[in-house]
Amino acid sequence: MQMIELLAPAGDFESLKAAVEAGADAVYLAGNHFGARAYAGNFTDEELTEAVAFAHLRGVAIHVTVNTIVADDELAALREYLRFLDRISVDAVLVQDLGTALLARQAVPDLPLHASTQMTVHSLEGVKALEELGFTRVVLSRELSLDEIKHICEHSTAEIEVFMHGALCVCYSGQCLMSSMIGARSGNRGRCAQPCRLPYELVDDRGEGVLADRAGKYLLSPKDLNTIDILPELIGTGVSSLKIEGRMKRPEYVAVVVETYRKALDRLYKRPLEYKATAEEHRNLAQIFNRDFTTAYLEKNQGSNMISDRRPNNRGVPVGRVAAVGGGTVSIKTTEKINAGDQLDLNADTCTIKTKENISSVRPNDRVFKVYDAKLTAHARKFFTSAAPIRKIPVRFEAIAKLGKPFTLRITLDDGNWDYIEVETDYIVETAKNRPTDMSIVAKQVSRLGDTAFDLMSLGAYIDYDVMVPVSVINDARRRATKQLEGVLIDRMRNRRSSPKYNKSLGEVDLTPCIAIVKKNALTVHVDTLEMLRTAIAAGADAILFGGDSYRHQALTPAAYQQAIEMAHLAGVKIYIATPRIVRNAEQPAIEAILTSVDESDGVYIHNIATLHLAARLTPLPIYTDYSLITFNAEAIKYLKALNVAGVTLSPELTFDQVKALAKTSPLPVECIVHGRTELMISSYCTMGSFLGGVGEHKCSQPCKRQHFFLRDRKAALFPIVTDQFCRMHILNSKPLSMLPYAADFQKAGISKIRIDGRAMPVSELEN
């Protein structure tokens, strides 16, 4: 069975130490900028330098997350930051932004690039595309099944990394705009406000709740991922790295989760046919933090069983029920041992007892949960508070004390490699005047390794009879030997890093700005039915964007696309073909059939790097990127130009000032969406199908085809929900975007096209 990387998170230095000491093979972390967890403690430049040395000494790799989208005014600082990371020899950087990837290739060409899960890579085609762009590793979307992951691993050369434990996003990572649009905190900029953990009510188009007591209020809050029971199947897919989520978590969490999976993996390697997770492993993972657990999509789409709808935060573990309440005390009939210092939550809906005044809300038979285990926490803290290292590197020493010769000490790693470091002192061994130096004296001094990372496994000595070596000389030799060995181990990690391979001609493109050719804004209307297409043409659209994700849960066939092309061209209107935001391996043949049958259209719009790669292979048509392939800076536009893209749709997260600045220098025509309901989320989890349609238990009864549904939040805002032809859920903004009154400003700015997204509109609204 192949050895696999156990990859741990670190939000601060204590968490880094906890991860390394508990058994991680690699750690991912961020500096103070450009990381997707801006609210973690993160690392200063000095701390990053120290972190790399600390980890590399112990043979642990450091991957730095540079996985936010980056604004133009940050590019200079990003370039210097990447150069700094290269100088301190980090093992890789994780990126989301294609602009960051291009900048990295230019500034630090030998620094390995990992594609963050924020790049939304969910198919073999996407991995192949990134391989060609020089990425050495790809972190797959968490929506994939074990079979899909295995297929990708079997047919790709890049390392594949997948999540194994921790919090889940309900939306495809990198595709969520909910925090940005309703909370002004961009998840793509590292500032997610986690609106998915807030309460919502599922209502129909009359505003009436449809779930009653069948579900709680936290309809978008997934349980935590836990793969401890399916580790053999997960490793069997052929992935290179198993990743624990949790850079916002406490170091105690990191220590417990890493130690648990380290022991489980080691046991699995030794006796793969006998592997079974232990009760202690289950208990420790649940105790340190859980929203209840799920294997997400790895085994199947679990529907409502994936959602922690009753509670969005830590549940703890059940330890009994309330037996009696009275006299200012609560009596509990326990089913698990409770220790001094533990913290308990009472009631099914949870009430934490902090003072006696809270007892009035407690009733007999209420469930009792332990949310803080003092003993487990104390054990976890040893991994990052102990002065002496826990994860030791075994070494052998040899001492040579020959009369009339310099005292010499050799140190060798206890790994079967006979290469050694030899320290020769200035002290010349002489005849003893009092007590001679013997093996016991040398052993006592050499074994004083203190807070170094080394552990003495054996000592050999060649000591002449009746000679003397001062203790201070032995100690100095030991210190010098271990210091040199530390340098060797750190250099070994640095030299292990492999340089990425990529097409070096990419980037040598014409970067002349396109603003001079913009005479007027072309008005494009996105529709997904032929009826809406007729309406848009009649209302004066300059161009049509047809298809892609159907908001009406209807598959669009090549024949439908062909009919749309004929209708548009008959009316003298340009027509572009849209493709879905997500194209899984099993769905790709249908998309290929569409791409190879629309040669008479005026171009194709793509949403992700996989479909860009696919379209470039299958169609000679001009290719345009849609807003989901995020274009937030000039470097990203340059990269897309180098990939033969004909035009880009700018990110809806840009300010208008940023849009104007980009349009002024862009070497490609730029487009902006100016009207319609912005998609806030796209998810393989469907609220209606999960709680009303029976997903996870049987084939969905498709309640979405019978009526319209909305999510109502705490402020009574209604967010429309639509499902596409692949049964994916799209959550739309409660307030339509409307920038049409400012259309003239877009023309002055040099915007080539402005777009109305009409898919969520009634025909009557679209024609107006």
Coordinates of C-alpha atoms in Angstrom, one line a residue, residues 64 87 107 112 126 162 198 202 286 326 347 365 394 413 423 438 467 484 492 505 549 569 650 658 738 767:
V64 CA 1.7 28.3 1.7
R87 CA 13.9 32.4 -0.8
A107 CA 8.8 35.7 -10.6
P112 CA 5.9 24.4 -7.3
G126 CA -9.6 20.2 -15.4
V162 CA -8.4 15.6 -1.4
L198 CA -27.2 31.1 9.5
L202 CA -37.7 26.9 3.0
A286 CA -16.2 13.8 17.9
G326 CA -34.0 21.4 41.9
N347 CA -31.2 20.3 26.3
N365 CA -34.7 13.8 30.5
P394 CA 16.7 9.0 16.0
L413 CA 20.9 9.4 11.2
V423 CA 33.2 17.2 14.2
D438 CA 35.2 6.4 29.8
V467 CA 42.9 9.2 28.6
Q484 CA 25.4 20.8 11.4
R492 CA 17.8 17.9 2.2
S505 CA 6.1 30.3 -24.6
D549 CA -27.2 25.9 -16.8
H569 CA -29.1 34.4 -37.2
L650 CA -15.1 40.5 -15.3
Q658 CA -11.6 48.6 -10.7
S738 CA -29.7 46.7 -12.0
E767 CA -39.3 42.1 -22.7

